[in-house]
Structures are given as C-alpha cells and as structure tokens.
PDB file of C-alpha atoms in Angstrom:
ATOM      1  CA  UNK U  20       0.000   0.000   0.000  1.00 45.00           C
ATOM      2  CA  UNK U  21       2.797   2.434   0.916  1.00 45.00           C
ATOM      3  CA  UNK U  22       4.561   1.639  -2.351  1.00 46.00           C
ATOM      4  CA  UNK U  23       1.375   2.336  -4.350  1.00 42.00           C
ATOM      5  CA  UNK U  24       0.801   5.627  -2.502  1.00 38.00           C
ATOM      6  CA  UNK U  25       4.423   6.658  -3.045  1.00 40.00           C
ATOM      7  CA  UNK U  26       4.080   5.849  -6.764  1.00 36.00           C
ATOM      8  CA  UNK U  27       0.873   7.896  -7.017  1.00 39.00           C
ATOM      9  CA  UNK U  28       2.487  10.850  -5.201  1.00 38.00           C
ATOM     10  CA  UNK U  29       5.611  10.590  -7.345  1.00 41.00           C
ATOM     11  CA  UNK U  30       3.652  10.413 -10.600  1.00 34.00           C
ATOM     12  CA  UNK U  31       1.434  13.359  -9.602  1.00 35.00           C
ATOM     13  CA  UNK U  32       4.599  15.329  -8.796  1.00 37.00           C
ATOM     14  CA  UNK U  33       5.949  14.513 -12.245  1.00 36.00           C
ATOM     15  CA  UNK U  34       2.705  15.672 -13.846  1.00 38.00           C
ATOM     16  CA  UNK U  35       2.898  18.971 -11.940  1.00 49.00           C
ATOM     17  CA  UNK U  36       6.592  19.364 -12.822  1.00 56.00           C
ATOM     18  CA  UNK U  37       5.728  18.886 -16.511  1.00 62.00           C
ATOM     19  CA  UNK U  38       2.842  21.367 -16.235  1.00 71.00           C
ATOM     20  CA  UNK U  39       5.105  23.763 -14.346  1.00 84.00           C
ATOM     21  CA  UNK U  40       7.732  23.575 -17.127  1.00 90.00           C
ATOM     22  CA  UNK U  41       5.066  24.379 -19.728  1.00 93.00           C
ATOM     23  CA  UNK U  42       3.710  27.269 -17.642  1.00 94.00           C
ATOM     24  CA  UNK U  43       7.200  28.723 -17.230  1.00 94.00           C
ATOM     25  CA  UNK U  44       7.989  28.298 -20.940  1.00 95.00           C
ATOM     26  CA  UNK U  45       4.753  29.958 -22.089  1.00 95.00           C
ATOM     27  CA  UNK U  46       4.986  32.661 -19.421  1.00 96.00           C
ATOM     28  CA  UNK U  47       8.616  33.511 -20.170  1.00 96.00           C
ATOM     29  CA  UNK U  48       8.108  33.559 -23.951  1.00 96.00           C
ATOM     30  CA  UNK U  49       4.964  35.691 -23.709  1.00 97.00           C
ATOM     31  CA  UNK U  50       6.366  38.201 -21.214  1.00 97.00           C
ATOM     32  CA  UNK U  51       9.586  38.490 -23.242  1.00 96.00           C
ATOM     33  CA  UNK U  52       7.596  39.151 -26.415  1.00 97.00           C
ATOM     34  CA  UNK U  53       5.693  41.957 -24.672  1.00 95.00           C
ATOM     35  CA  UNK U  54       8.839  43.433 -23.107  1.00 94.00           C
ATOM     36  CA  UNK U  55      10.621  43.472 -26.478  1.00 95.00           C
ATOM     37  CA  UNK U  56       7.669  45.149 -28.204  1.00 95.00           C
ATOM     38  CA  UNK U  57       7.263  47.806 -25.511  1.00 92.00           C
ATOM     39  CA  UNK U  58      11.016  48.413 -25.342  1.00 91.00           C
ATOM     40  CA  UNK U  59      11.193  48.824 -29.128  1.00 93.00           C
ATOM     41  CA  UNK U  60       8.445  51.471 -29.113  1.00 92.00           C
ATOM     42  CA  UNK U  61       9.811  53.258 -26.035  1.00 89.00           C
ATOM     43  CA  UNK U  62      13.394  53.440 -27.328  1.00 89.00           C
ATOM     44  CA  UNK U  63      12.145  54.708 -30.679  1.00 92.00           C
ATOM     45  CA  UNK U  64      10.053  57.364 -28.929  1.00 89.00           C
ATOM     46  CA  UNK U  65      12.843  58.299 -26.500  1.00 86.00           C
ATOM     47  CA  UNK U  66      15.170  58.884 -29.445  1.00 88.00           C
ATOM     48  CA  UNK U  67      12.781  61.665 -30.456  1.00 89.00           C
ATOM     49  CA  UNK U  68      12.033  62.942 -26.928  1.00 86.00           C
ATOM     50  CA  UNK U  69      10.850  61.759 -23.503  1.00 84.00           C
ATOM     51  CA  UNK U  70       7.526  63.460 -24.271  1.00 85.00           C
ATOM     52  CA  UNK U  71       7.008  60.984 -27.096  1.00 88.00           C
ATOM     53  CA  UNK U  72       7.741  58.108 -24.705  1.00 86.00           C
ATOM     54  CA  UNK U  73       4.937  59.271 -22.402  1.00 88.00           C
ATOM     55  CA  UNK U  74       2.595  59.193 -25.368  1.00 87.00           C
ATOM     56  CA  UNK U  75       3.674  55.608 -26.103  1.00 87.00           C
ATOM     57  CA  UNK U  76       2.877  54.582 -22.525  1.00 86.00           C
ATOM     58  CA  UNK U  77      -0.367  56.542 -22.409  1.00 86.00           C
ATOM     59  CA  UNK U  78      -1.738  55.813 -25.867  1.00 88.00           C
ATOM     60  CA  UNK U  79      -0.031  52.667 -27.175  1.00 91.00           C
ATOM     61  CA  UNK U  80       1.079  50.344 -24.330  1.00 91.00           C
ATOM     62  CA  UNK U  81      -2.339  48.751 -23.764  1.00 90.00           C
ATOM     63  CA  UNK U  82      -2.891  48.462 -27.531  1.00 94.00           C
ATOM     64  CA  UNK U  83       0.502  46.782 -27.942  1.00 94.00           C
ATOM     65  CA  UNK U  84      -0.384  44.361 -25.135  1.00 93.00           C
ATOM     66  CA  UNK U  85      -3.713  43.486 -26.784  1.00 94.00           C
ATOM     67  CA  UNK U  86      -1.992  43.085 -30.158  1.00 95.00           C
ATOM     68  CA  UNK U  87       0.464  40.556 -28.663  1.00 94.00           C
ATOM     69  CA  UNK U  88      -2.436  38.669 -27.020  1.00 93.00           C
ATOM     70  CA  UNK U  89      -4.146  38.508 -30.409  1.00 94.00           C
ATOM     71  CA  UNK U  90      -0.963  37.289 -32.144  1.00 93.00           C
ATOM     72  CA  UNK U  91      -0.396  34.562 -29.540  1.00 90.00           C
ATOM     73  CA  UNK U  92      -4.107  33.713 -29.222  1.00 83.00           C
ATOM     74  CA  UNK U  93      -4.988  30.416 -27.442  1.00 90.00           C
ATOM     75  CA  UNK U  94      -6.814  32.343 -24.685  1.00 94.00           C
ATOM     76  CA  UNK U  95      -3.629  33.798 -23.200  1.00 96.00           C
ATOM     77  CA  UNK U  96      -4.168  37.172 -21.498  1.00 97.00           C
ATOM     78  CA  UNK U  97      -1.437  39.664 -20.578  1.00 97.00           C
ATOM     79  CA  UNK U  98      -1.403  42.532 -18.105  1.00 97.00           C
ATOM     80  CA  UNK U  99       1.209  44.784 -16.556  1.00 96.00           C
ATOM     81  CA  UNK U 100       0.496  45.750 -12.971  1.00 97.00           C
ATOM     82  CA  UNK U 101       2.139  47.252  -9.931  1.00 97.00           C
ATOM     83  CA  UNK U 102       1.343  48.267  -6.387  1.00 97.00           C
ATOM     84  CA  UNK U 103       2.530  51.718  -7.425  1.00 96.00           C
ATOM     85  CA  UNK U 104       0.659  51.886 -10.718  1.00 95.00           C
ATOM     86  CA  UNK U 105       0.455  54.913 -12.963  1.00 94.00           C
ATOM     87  CA  UNK U 106      -2.536  53.976 -15.087  1.00 92.00           C
ATOM     88  CA  UNK U 107      -5.672  53.051 -13.070  1.00 93.00           C
ATOM     89  CA  UNK U 108      -6.385  50.371 -15.719  1.00 90.00           C
ATOM     90  CA  UNK U 109      -3.288  48.566 -14.399  1.00 93.00           C
ATOM     91  CA  UNK U 110      -4.466  48.533 -10.773  1.00 96.00           C
ATOM     92  CA  UNK U 111      -3.858  45.061  -9.308  1.00 98.00           C
ATOM     93  CA  UNK U 112      -6.682  42.746  -8.312  1.00 96.00           C
ATOM     94  CA  UNK U 113      -6.493  40.442  -5.266  1.00 96.00           C
ATOM     95  CA  UNK U 114      -4.543  37.662  -7.041  1.00 96.00           C
ATOM     96  CA  UNK U 115      -2.116  40.141  -8.603  1.00 97.00           C
ATOM     97  CA  UNK U 116      -1.594  41.874  -5.281  1.00 97.00           C
ATOM     98  CA  UNK U 117      -0.599  38.524  -3.745  1.00 96.00           C
ATOM     99  CA  UNK U 118       2.084  38.073  -6.431  1.00 96.00           C
ATOM    100  CA  UNK U 119       3.311  41.663  -6.094  1.00 97.00           C
ATOM    101  CA  UNK U 120       3.630  41.283  -2.326  1.00 97.00           C
ATOM    102  CA  UNK U 121       5.523  38.009  -2.807  1.00 96.00           C
ATOM    103  CA  UNK U 122       8.080  39.754  -5.034  1.00 96.00           C
ATOM    104  CA  UNK U 123       8.393  42.794  -2.767  1.00 96.00           C
ATOM    105  CA  UNK U 124       9.031  40.603   0.267  1.00 96.00           C
ATOM    106  CA  UNK U 125      11.464  38.354  -1.612  1.00 95.00           C
ATOM    107  CA  UNK U 126      13.521  41.245  -2.981  1.00 96.00           C
ATOM    108  CA  UNK U 127      13.664  42.898   0.471  1.00 95.00           C
ATOM    109  CA  UNK U 128      14.993  39.609   1.865  1.00 96.00           C
ATOM    110  CA  UNK U 129      17.742  39.592  -0.772  1.00 95.00           C
ATOM    111  CA  UNK U 130      16.193  36.837  -2.865  1.00 96.00           C
ATOM    112  CA  UNK U 131      15.870  37.202  -6.626  1.00 94.00           C
ATOM    113  CA  UNK U 132      12.839  35.202  -7.836  1.00 95.00           C
ATOM    114  CA  UNK U 133      12.493  34.939 -11.598  1.00 96.00           C
ATOM    115  CA  UNK U 134       8.760  34.194 -11.616  1.00 94.00           C
ATOM    116  CA  UNK U 135       5.700  33.364  -9.534  1.00 95.00           C
ATOM    117  CA  UNK U 136       2.896  30.963 -10.500  1.00 94.00           C
ATOM    118  CA  UNK U 137      -0.683  30.851  -9.216  1.00 95.00           C
ATOM    119  CA  UNK U 138      -3.208  28.134  -9.926  1.00 94.00           C
ATOM    120  CA  UNK U 139      -6.526  29.777 -10.723  1.00 94.00           C
ATOM    121  CA  UNK U 140      -9.947  28.344 -11.499  1.00 90.00           C
ATOM    122  CA  UNK U 141      -9.372  27.439 -15.145  1.00 93.00           C
ATOM    123  CA  UNK U 142      -5.653  27.903 -15.636  1.00 94.00           C
ATOM    124  CA  UNK U 143      -2.547  29.559 -14.268  1.00 95.00           C
ATOM    125  CA  UNK U 144      -1.214  33.055 -13.718  1.00 96.00           C
ATOM    126  CA  UNK U 145       2.480  33.436 -14.444  1.00 96.00           C
ATOM    127  CA  UNK U 146       4.176  36.594 -13.137  1.00 96.00           C
ATOM    128  CA  UNK U 147       7.481  38.008 -14.368  1.00 97.00           C
ATOM    129  CA  UNK U 148       9.006  40.744 -12.167  1.00 98.00           C
ATOM    130  CA  UNK U 149      10.122  44.041 -13.661  1.00 97.00           C
ATOM    131  CA  UNK U 150      12.892  46.208 -12.250  1.00 96.00           C
ATOM    132  CA  UNK U 151      13.705  49.849 -12.842  1.00 95.00           C
ATOM    133  CA  UNK U 152      16.453  50.481 -15.399  1.00 91.00           C
ATOM    134  CA  UNK U 153      18.288  53.781 -15.923  1.00 89.00           C
ATOM    135  CA  UNK U 154      16.046  54.869 -18.799  1.00 86.00           C
ATOM    136  CA  UNK U 155      12.936  54.274 -16.630  1.00 87.00           C
ATOM    137  CA  UNK U 156      14.070  56.951 -14.181  1.00 91.00           C
ATOM    138  CA  UNK U 157      13.345  59.621 -16.806  1.00 90.00           C
ATOM    139  CA  UNK U 158       9.633  59.254 -16.018  1.00 91.00           C
ATOM    140  CA  UNK U 159       9.583  57.104 -12.860  1.00 94.00           C
ATOM    141  CA  UNK U 160      12.353  58.686 -10.792  1.00 95.00           C
ATOM    142  CA  UNK U 161      12.246  61.549  -8.342  1.00 96.00           C
ATOM    143  CA  UNK U 162      10.003  64.341  -9.711  1.00 95.00           C
ATOM    144  CA  UNK U 163      12.511  66.915  -8.425  1.00 95.00           C
ATOM    145  CA  UNK U 164      15.041  65.507 -10.889  1.00 93.00           C
ATOM    146  CA  UNK U 165      12.620  65.289 -13.825  1.00 92.00           C
ATOM    147  CA  UNK U 166      12.155  67.821 -16.558  1.00 91.00           C
ATOM    148  CA  UNK U 167       9.339  70.072 -15.243  1.00 94.00           C
ATOM    149  CA  UNK U 168       7.292  70.030 -18.463  1.00 93.00           C
ATOM    150  CA  UNK U 169       7.678  66.268 -18.693  1.00 91.00           C
ATOM    151  CA  UNK U 170       6.395  65.812 -15.151  1.00 94.00           C
ATOM    152  CA  UNK U 171       3.472  68.182 -15.855  1.00 94.00           C
ATOM    153  CA  UNK U 172       2.528  66.020 -18.848  1.00 93.00           C
ATOM    154  CA  UNK U 173       2.689  62.876 -16.693  1.00 93.00           C
ATOM    155  CA  UNK U 174       0.455  64.509 -14.073  1.00 94.00           C
ATOM    156  CA  UNK U 175      -1.961  65.629 -16.805  1.00 94.00           C
ATOM    157  CA  UNK U 176      -2.383  62.053 -18.069  1.00 93.00           C
ATOM    158  CA  UNK U 177      -2.182  60.437 -14.623  1.00 94.00           C
ATOM    159  CA  UNK U 178      -3.343  62.815 -11.871  1.00 94.00           C
ATOM    160  CA  UNK U 179      -3.237  60.022  -9.272  1.00 94.00           C
ATOM    161  CA  UNK U 180       0.169  58.708 -10.379  1.00 94.00           C
ATOM    162  CA  UNK U 181       1.859  56.374  -7.876  1.00 95.00           C
ATOM    163  CA  UNK U 182       4.732  55.310 -10.144  1.00 95.00           C
ATOM    164  CA  UNK U 183       7.379  57.822  -9.105  1.00 96.00           C
ATOM    165  CA  UNK U 184      10.352  58.054  -6.727  1.00 97.00           C
ATOM    166  CA  UNK U 185      11.898  54.818  -7.906  1.00 96.00           C
ATOM    167  CA  UNK U 186      15.627  54.184  -7.784  1.00 96.00           C
ATOM    168  CA  UNK U 187      17.758  52.086 -10.104  1.00 96.00           C
ATOM    169  CA  UNK U 188      16.971  48.343  -9.819  1.00 95.00           C
ATOM    170  CA  UNK U 189      13.894  48.881  -7.598  1.00 96.00           C
ATOM    171  CA  UNK U 190      11.113  46.351  -8.082  1.00 97.00           C
ATOM    172  CA  UNK U 191       8.633  48.095 -10.398  1.00 97.00           C
ATOM    173  CA  UNK U 192       5.859  45.566 -10.944  1.00 97.00           C
ATOM    174  CA  UNK U 193       5.040  42.484 -12.989  1.00 98.00           C
ATOM    175  CA  UNK U 194       3.919  41.200 -16.312  1.00 98.00           C
ATOM    176  CA  UNK U 195       1.100  38.763 -15.658  1.00 98.00           C
ATOM    177  CA  UNK U 196       0.404  36.061 -18.214  1.00 97.00           C
ATOM    178  CA  UNK U 197      -2.822  34.113 -17.780  1.00 97.00           C
ATOM    179  CA  UNK U 198      -2.457  30.643 -19.321  1.00 96.00           C
ATOM    180  CA  UNK U 199      -5.533  28.461 -19.852  1.00 96.00           C
ATOM    181  CA  UNK U 200      -5.353  24.974 -18.332  1.00 94.00           C
ATOM    182  CA  UNK U 201      -5.659  23.216 -21.702  1.00 94.00           C
ATOM    183  CA  UNK U 202      -2.362  24.731 -22.903  1.00 93.00           C
ATOM    184  CA  UNK U 203      -0.318  23.008 -20.195  1.00 89.00           C
ATOM    185  CA  UNK U 204      -1.744  19.492 -20.383  1.00 82.00           C
TER     186      UNK U 204
END
C-alpha cells in the first residue's frame, strides 16, 4: 500500500513538474515578447524625446499588449500591474496583489525570484518581475530631478500617479500572463 501511494504521489509530482515547465515556458516567452515590443516602441520614442515616450505609454502600451495577445491567441491574457501603478487600468486585483507582495518581500529579503505561478480556477497566472532600469528613471524617478514640463505632462495624463520616486533596480511591478489549463496538459 505504501509503495502504491508513493508511486501515485511521485507520478502526480511529475505531472505537476511537466505542467510547471510548460507554464514557465509559455509565461517567459509571452512576457519576453511583450517586453521586447514595448522596449522597441519606447526606445524609438525616447530617441525623439521623452515626451514621445509618455505618449507611447499613455496611448499605445495597452494596444501593444492586446496586439500581442491577439498574435499569440490560445486564450492567453497579458497585463502589466504594480502596487505603485500609474494607469488606473493597471491597478492590481487580489490575485495580482498577492504576487506583487511576494516579489516585494522576496527582494527585500535579498532573494531574486524569476517568476511566480498561481493556480486559478481554469488555468494559471504566471508573473514576471520588472525592475527599474536607468532609462525608466526619466519618467519614474524623483520628480525633483525630472524635466518640469515632462512631469506636468505625466500629471496631466495620470493625476493620481503612484509610479514615481523609484531608484535604479527597484522592483517596479510584474507582467502577468494568464495561461488556460488546456495549454499546459
């Protein structure tokens, strides 16, 4: 009996490990695709001016995200979120808040998690952490160090902005990738 139970536990662990590998693969590939697309548009805009970059974030970021979802299809959904969000459309829900708090706590403890996975009703949420890079500080750093007109434009678009006063390599937020259960079987 013990041998049978051990075999069942072992085989169920192998099934979860296989599912976990698929979740990580899909989550990493999807989040990387979004990061590359957003980075491409932001760098292009920044080469013109930081004001153009704000327009990319304000007017194009959600459209780019939806475009990537459409290209990938298969029911995958993507969202960027943060505890200190700029756009109210990116405000975290309860599940997302749990993941954000996990990353915040882990980074404060000196750990460096690469992802976080949640089992949800009909699939999985994969979370990829985002950290502040030097270019991000142009719009997410200390407002006292920002170009005044640039900061006024940010405040115009986002009057309740919480995404400021970051420092280099601070935890910024996550890319969440929802993966339907049928894709990991």
